[in-house]
Amino acid sequence: MNAPEPLPECPLPLRHYPRIVLAHGGGGRLMQDLIEHVFRPAFANPYLDQRHDGAVLEAAAGPLAFTTDSYVIRPLFFPGGDIGSLAVNGTVNDLAMCGARPLGLSAGFILEEGLPMDTLRRIVASMAAAARRAGISIVTGDIKVVERGRCDGVYINTAGVGRVIAPSPIRPAEIRPGDVVLINGDVGRHGTAIMAAREGIGFESPLESDCAPVHAEALALLEAGVAVRCLRDCTRGGLAAALIEIARDRGLRIHIDGRAIPVRDEVRGACEMLGLDPLYVANEGRFVAIVAPEDAPRALSLMGTAASIIGRVTEEPRGVLTLTSEIGATRVLDLLTGEQLPRIC
């Protein structure tokens, strides 16, 4: 007696795969299903609706800013944000630091085989919400799927184009002795929140990342006619690295007062426990503005209630960042040799 022939297997309905499989990046029906049921509903806008290889953006005459960054943060979700909101806010902020109003973003995804579809949906929804908050559309993108074990779930690259509204260049070369240094809030929360999430460290009061777009505050300075010399977001390397780079590039001294730099008690406590300096811990919603001295009070009012004046540009010694500590001692700050916290953005 012959054995009965096996019945053909019935594949899962395309939209019901619970996890990413390699075929989701193969360019076939599964990839189209992923785009139509995960990405397009979340990112819907007229540019994506054209279903073209790229997006054609309307831009007025004048200079454009263009930037890109990749996000490989671990864990994917952390207090105050996730890799999706981080990818949008990071590129929006980079454009803002160029004095540009964002026009459009691209999003490239590298997905790991086995990534839960619910995880991807959460990340995509978070990106869509962050884009709405920043008033920008994700107008084009790409998907690749790699074998299991080749990445930590998902990596995201975003690139952005923005129209420059600054009337004059915003860069280290523009700063002058006497200029004033401001920051838009407390420092060190993003890196500390990531560290706490990794290590399972709890705090009496919840500590969340400062991950947020800063383009509104940055562009408000320009729209109000503040003489902005330089803008810089304080991401990897924190506040200290951002100002050291500016001082070196311009060849002037930047002096900051540690007593004027806001640091939350829980951030300070965690950093003391782990041997970290909050001035070098990453932020994702903080930026420094170096402005003409006569415009500093107006800049302070435009950067929000958490903003502070923290320092000034002087002539000598050239190319260094100096700090007056809380006990009144002055020292030179230098770039760190290694990395305090890897995979934080």
Coordinates of C-alpha atoms in Angstrom, one line a residue:
M1 CA 0.0 0.0 0.0
N2 CA 1.5 3.3 -1.0
A3 CA 1.8 6.1 1.6
P4 CA -0.5 9.1 0.9
E5 CA 1.2 12.0 -0.8
P6 CA 1.8 14.9 1.7
L7 CA -0.5 17.8 1.3
P8 CA 1.1 21.1 0.2
E9 CA 1.8 23.4 3.1
C10 CA -0.3 26.5 3.3
P11 CA 1.9 29.6 3.8
L12 CA 1.0 32.1 6.4
P13 CA -1.1 35.0 5.1
L14 CA 1.4 37.6 4.0
R15 CA 0.5 40.2 6.7
H16 CA 0.5 37.7 9.5
Y17 CA 4.1 36.8 9.9
P18 CA 4.9 37.3 13.6
R19 CA 8.6 37.8 12.9
I20 CA 10.9 39.2 10.2
V21 CA 12.1 36.5 7.8
L22 CA 14.8 36.9 5.2
A23 CA 12.2 37.1 2.4
H24 CA 10.9 40.4 3.9
G25 CA 14.0 41.9 2.4
G26 CA 13.9 40.0 -0.9
G27 CA 12.1 42.5 -3.0
G28 CA 9.1 40.2 -3.5
R29 CA 5.6 39.9 -2.2
L30 CA 6.6 39.7 1.5
M31 CA 8.6 42.9 1.2
Q32 CA 5.8 44.7 -0.5
D33 CA 3.4 43.4 2.2
L34 CA 5.8 44.7 4.9
I35 CA 5.9 48.2 3.2
E36 CA 2.1 48.3 2.6
H37 CA 1.1 47.2 6.1
V38 CA 3.8 48.5 8.4
F39 CA 5.7 51.4 6.8
R40 CA 3.3 53.2 4.5
P41 CA 0.4 53.5 6.9
A42 CA 2.7 55.0 9.6
F43 CA 4.6 57.3 7.3
A44 CA 1.8 58.3 4.9
N45 CA 2.5 61.5 3.0
P46 CA 2.2 62.7 -0.6
Y47 CA 5.8 61.9 -1.4
L48 CA 5.5 58.2 -0.4
D49 CA 2.2 58.0 -2.2
Q50 CA 4.0 58.7 -5.5
R51 CA 5.6 55.2 -5.1
H52 CA 8.8 56.3 -6.8
D53 CA 12.5 55.5 -6.3
G54 CA 13.0 58.7 -4.5
A55 CA 11.3 61.9 -3.5
V56 CA 11.3 65.3 -5.3
L57 CA 11.2 68.0 -2.7
E58 CA 10.1 71.6 -3.2
A59 CA 12.7 74.0 -2.0
A60 CA 13.0 77.8 -2.3
A61 CA 16.2 79.2 -3.8
G62 CA 19.1 79.3 -1.4
P63 CA 21.4 77.0 0.4
L64 CA 20.4 73.5 1.6
A65 CA 21.7 71.5 4.5
F66 CA 22.2 67.8 4.1
T67 CA 23.1 65.3 6.9
T68 CA 23.0 61.6 7.7
D69 CA 23.5 59.4 10.8
S70 CA 23.1 55.8 11.7
Y71 CA 21.5 54.5 14.9
V72 CA 22.6 51.2 16.6
I73 CA 21.6 51.8 20.1
R74 CA 21.2 49.0 22.7
P75 CA 18.6 48.5 24.1
L76 CA 16.1 49.4 21.4
F77 CA 13.7 50.8 23.9
F78 CA 14.8 53.0 26.9
P79 CA 13.2 55.3 29.3
G80 CA 12.2 58.4 27.4
G81 CA 12.6 57.0 23.9
D82 CA 13.6 54.3 21.5
I83 CA 15.7 53.8 18.4
G84 CA 12.9 55.1 16.2
S85 CA 12.4 58.5 17.9
L86 CA 16.1 58.8 18.3
A87 CA 16.7 58.3 14.6
V88 CA 14.3 61.1 13.7
N89 CA 15.3 63.5 16.4
G90 CA 19.0 63.1 15.8
T91 CA 18.8 64.0 12.1
V92 CA 16.3 66.9 12.7
N93 CA 18.7 68.2 15.3
D94 CA 21.7 68.0 13.0
L95 CA 19.9 70.0 10.4
A96 CA 18.9 72.6 13.1
M97 CA 22.5 72.9 14.1
C98 CA 23.2 74.0 10.5
G99 CA 20.5 76.7 10.9
A100 CA 18.2 74.8 8.6
R101 CA 14.5 74.0 8.7
P102 CA 13.9 70.3 7.9
L103 CA 12.3 69.5 4.5
G104 CA 12.4 65.7 4.4
L105 CA 14.0 62.6 5.9
S106 CA 15.0 59.3 4.5
A107 CA 14.9 56.1 6.6
G108 CA 16.9 53.0 5.9
F109 CA 16.3 49.9 7.9
I110 CA 18.6 46.9 8.5
L111 CA 16.4 44.3 10.1
E112 CA 17.5 41.0 11.7
E113 CA 15.8 37.8 10.8
G114 CA 13.6 36.9 13.7
L115 CA 12.8 40.4 14.8
P116 CA 9.3 40.3 16.3
M117 CA 6.9 42.2 14.0
D118 CA 5.3 43.9 17.0
T119 CA 8.7 45.3 17.9
L120 CA 9.1 46.7 14.4
R121 CA 5.6 48.2 14.5
R122 CA 6.3 49.9 17.8
I123 CA 9.5 51.4 16.4
V124 CA 7.9 52.6 13.2
A125 CA 5.0 54.1 15.1
S126 CA 7.5 56.0 17.3
M127 CA 9.3 57.3 14.2
A128 CA 6.0 58.5 12.8
A129 CA 5.1 60.3 16.0
A130 CA 8.6 61.9 16.2
A131 CA 8.3 63.1 12.6
R132 CA 4.9 64.6 13.3
R133 CA 6.2 66.4 16.4
A134 CA 9.1 67.8 14.3
G135 CA 6.8 68.8 11.5
I136 CA 8.7 66.8 8.9
S137 CA 7.8 63.8 6.6
I138 CA 9.8 60.6 6.0
V139 CA 9.7 60.8 2.2
T140 CA 11.8 57.8 1.1
G141 CA 13.5 54.8 2.5
D142 CA 15.0 51.3 2.2
I143 CA 14.7 47.9 3.8
K144 CA 17.4 45.2 4.1
V145 CA 17.1 41.9 6.1
V146 CA 20.2 40.2 7.4
E147 CA 20.6 36.7 8.9
R148 CA 19.8 36.0 12.5
G149 CA 22.7 37.0 14.8
R150 CA 24.0 39.7 12.3
C151 CA 22.6 42.7 14.2
D152 CA 20.8 43.5 17.4
G153 CA 17.3 43.5 16.0
V154 CA 17.3 46.6 13.9
Y155 CA 19.7 49.4 12.8
I156 CA 18.3 52.6 11.3
N157 CA 20.0 55.2 9.1
T158 CA 18.3 58.5 8.6
A159 CA 19.3 61.3 6.3
G160 CA 17.8 64.7 6.1
V161 CA 17.6 67.8 3.9
G162 CA 16.7 71.2 5.2
R163 CA 16.5 74.8 3.9
V164 CA 19.0 77.1 5.6
I165 CA 17.3 80.1 7.1
A166 CA 20.4 81.5 8.9
P167 CA 21.4 84.8 7.3
S168 CA 25.1 84.1 7.8
P169 CA 27.2 81.0 8.3
I170 CA 26.9 79.1 11.6
R171 CA 30.1 77.4 12.3
P172 CA 33.1 77.5 14.7
A173 CA 35.0 79.9 12.5
E174 CA 32.4 82.6 13.3
I175 CA 32.9 82.8 17.1
R176 CA 34.8 85.7 18.6
P177 CA 36.2 86.7 21.9
G178 CA 33.5 87.9 24.2
D179 CA 30.8 85.7 22.7
V180 CA 28.5 83.9 25.2
V181 CA 27.9 80.2 25.6
L182 CA 24.4 78.9 26.4
I183 CA 22.8 75.5 26.8
N184 CA 19.2 74.6 26.6
G185 CA 18.9 72.3 29.6
D186 CA 20.4 69.9 32.0
V187 CA 23.1 67.5 30.7
G188 CA 23.9 63.8 30.9
R189 CA 20.4 62.3 31.1
H190 CA 20.4 60.3 27.9
G191 CA 23.6 58.4 28.5
T192 CA 22.7 57.8 32.2
A193 CA 19.3 56.5 31.2
I194 CA 20.8 54.1 28.7
M195 CA 23.3 52.9 31.2
A196 CA 20.6 52.4 33.9
A197 CA 18.4 50.5 31.4
R198 CA 21.3 48.2 30.5
E199 CA 22.5 47.6 34.1
G200 CA 19.0 47.5 35.8
I201 CA 19.8 50.4 38.0
G202 CA 16.8 52.1 39.6
F203 CA 16.3 55.6 40.8
E204 CA 14.0 57.0 43.5
S205 CA 12.6 59.4 40.8
P206 CA 12.2 58.1 37.2
L207 CA 15.2 59.1 35.0
E208 CA 14.4 59.5 31.3
S209 CA 16.5 60.3 28.3
D210 CA 16.3 63.9 27.1
C211 CA 15.8 62.6 23.6
A212 CA 13.8 65.4 21.8
P213 CA 13.9 67.6 18.7
V214 CA 15.5 71.0 19.3
H215 CA 14.9 72.7 16.0
A216 CA 12.2 74.9 17.4
E217 CA 14.5 76.6 20.0
A218 CA 17.4 76.7 17.5
L219 CA 15.4 78.2 14.7
A220 CA 13.7 80.7 17.1
L221 CA 17.1 82.3 17.7
L222 CA 17.5 82.8 14.0
E223 CA 14.0 84.0 13.3
A224 CA 14.4 86.6 16.1
G225 CA 17.5 88.0 14.6
V226 CA 19.9 86.8 17.3
A227 CA 23.5 86.9 16.2
V228 CA 24.2 83.2 16.4
R229 CA 27.9 82.3 15.8
C230 CA 27.7 78.6 16.2
L231 CA 25.3 75.8 17.2
R232 CA 26.3 72.3 18.3
D233 CA 24.2 69.4 19.7
C234 CA 25.9 67.6 22.6
T235 CA 25.5 64.0 21.6
R236 CA 28.4 61.5 21.9
G237 CA 31.1 63.0 24.1
G238 CA 28.6 65.2 25.8
L239 CA 28.8 68.9 26.4
A240 CA 32.6 68.8 27.0
A241 CA 33.5 67.2 23.7
A242 CA 31.2 69.6 21.7
L243 CA 32.9 72.7 23.2
I244 CA 36.4 71.2 23.0
E245 CA 35.9 70.6 19.2
I246 CA 34.7 74.2 18.7
A247 CA 37.5 75.7 20.7
R248 CA 40.1 73.7 18.8
D249 CA 38.6 74.4 15.4
R250 CA 38.4 78.2 16.1
G251 CA 41.7 78.4 18.0
L252 CA 40.2 80.4 20.9
R253 CA 39.5 79.6 24.5
I254 CA 36.1 78.7 25.7
H255 CA 35.6 78.9 29.5
I256 CA 32.6 77.4 31.2
D257 CA 31.5 77.6 34.8
G258 CA 30.6 74.2 36.3
R259 CA 28.3 75.9 38.9
A260 CA 26.1 77.2 36.1
I261 CA 25.7 73.9 34.2
P262 CA 22.5 72.1 35.2
V263 CA 22.9 68.5 36.2
R264 CA 20.1 66.5 37.9
D265 CA 20.9 65.0 41.2
E266 CA 20.2 61.4 40.1
V267 CA 22.5 61.9 37.0
R268 CA 25.2 63.3 39.3
G269 CA 24.8 60.4 41.7
A270 CA 24.9 57.7 39.1
C271 CA 27.9 59.2 37.5
E272 CA 29.8 59.4 40.8
M273 CA 28.9 55.8 41.5
L274 CA 30.2 54.6 38.1
G275 CA 33.2 57.0 37.8
L276 CA 31.7 59.0 34.9
D277 CA 31.8 62.8 34.3
P278 CA 28.3 64.1 33.4
L279 CA 29.9 66.7 31.2
Y280 CA 31.1 63.9 28.9
V281 CA 27.9 61.8 29.0
A282 CA 25.8 61.9 25.9
N283 CA 22.6 63.9 25.4
E284 CA 20.0 63.7 22.6
G285 CA 18.0 66.9 23.2
R286 CA 20.7 69.4 24.3
F287 CA 22.6 71.9 22.3
V288 CA 24.9 74.8 22.9
A289 CA 24.5 78.2 21.2
I290 CA 27.4 80.6 21.0
V291 CA 26.0 84.1 20.4
A292 CA 27.1 87.7 20.4
P293 CA 27.3 89.1 24.0
E294 CA 24.7 91.8 23.4
D295 CA 22.1 89.1 22.3
A296 CA 22.8 86.7 25.2
P297 CA 19.8 87.8 27.4
R298 CA 17.4 87.5 24.4
A299 CA 18.8 84.1 23.4
L300 CA 18.4 82.9 26.9
S301 CA 14.7 83.8 26.9
L302 CA 14.2 82.1 23.5
M303 CA 15.9 78.8 24.5
G304 CA 13.3 77.9 27.1
T305 CA 13.0 78.1 30.9
A306 CA 15.7 75.4 31.4
A307 CA 18.3 77.3 29.4
S308 CA 21.4 78.7 31.1
I309 CA 24.4 80.9 30.3
I310 CA 27.4 78.7 31.1
G311 CA 30.4 80.3 29.6
R312 CA 32.2 82.8 27.4
V313 CA 34.8 82.9 24.6
T314 CA 38.2 84.5 25.3
E315 CA 41.5 84.9 23.5
E316 CA 44.0 82.9 25.6
P317 CA 45.0 80.2 25.9
R318 CA 44.1 79.3 22.4
G319 CA 42.2 76.2 21.4
V320 CA 41.2 74.9 24.8
L321 CA 38.1 74.4 26.9
T322 CA 38.5 75.4 30.6
L323 CA 36.2 74.8 33.5
T324 CA 35.8 76.4 36.9
S325 CA 34.6 73.6 39.1
E326 CA 32.0 73.9 41.9
I327 CA 34.9 74.4 44.4
G328 CA 36.3 77.3 42.4
A329 CA 39.3 75.5 40.8
T330 CA 40.0 76.0 37.1
R331 CA 41.3 73.2 34.9
V332 CA 41.6 72.3 31.2
L333 CA 39.1 69.7 29.8
D334 CA 40.4 67.4 27.1
L335 CA 38.8 64.8 24.8
L336 CA 38.5 61.3 26.3
T337 CA 40.8 58.7 24.8
G338 CA 38.2 55.9 24.9
E339 CA 34.4 55.7 24.9
Q340 CA 32.5 55.9 28.2
L341 CA 29.4 54.2 26.9
P342 CA 29.3 52.4 23.6
R343 CA 26.1 51.9 21.5
I344 CA 24.2 54.9 23.0
C345 CA 22.8 56.3 19.8

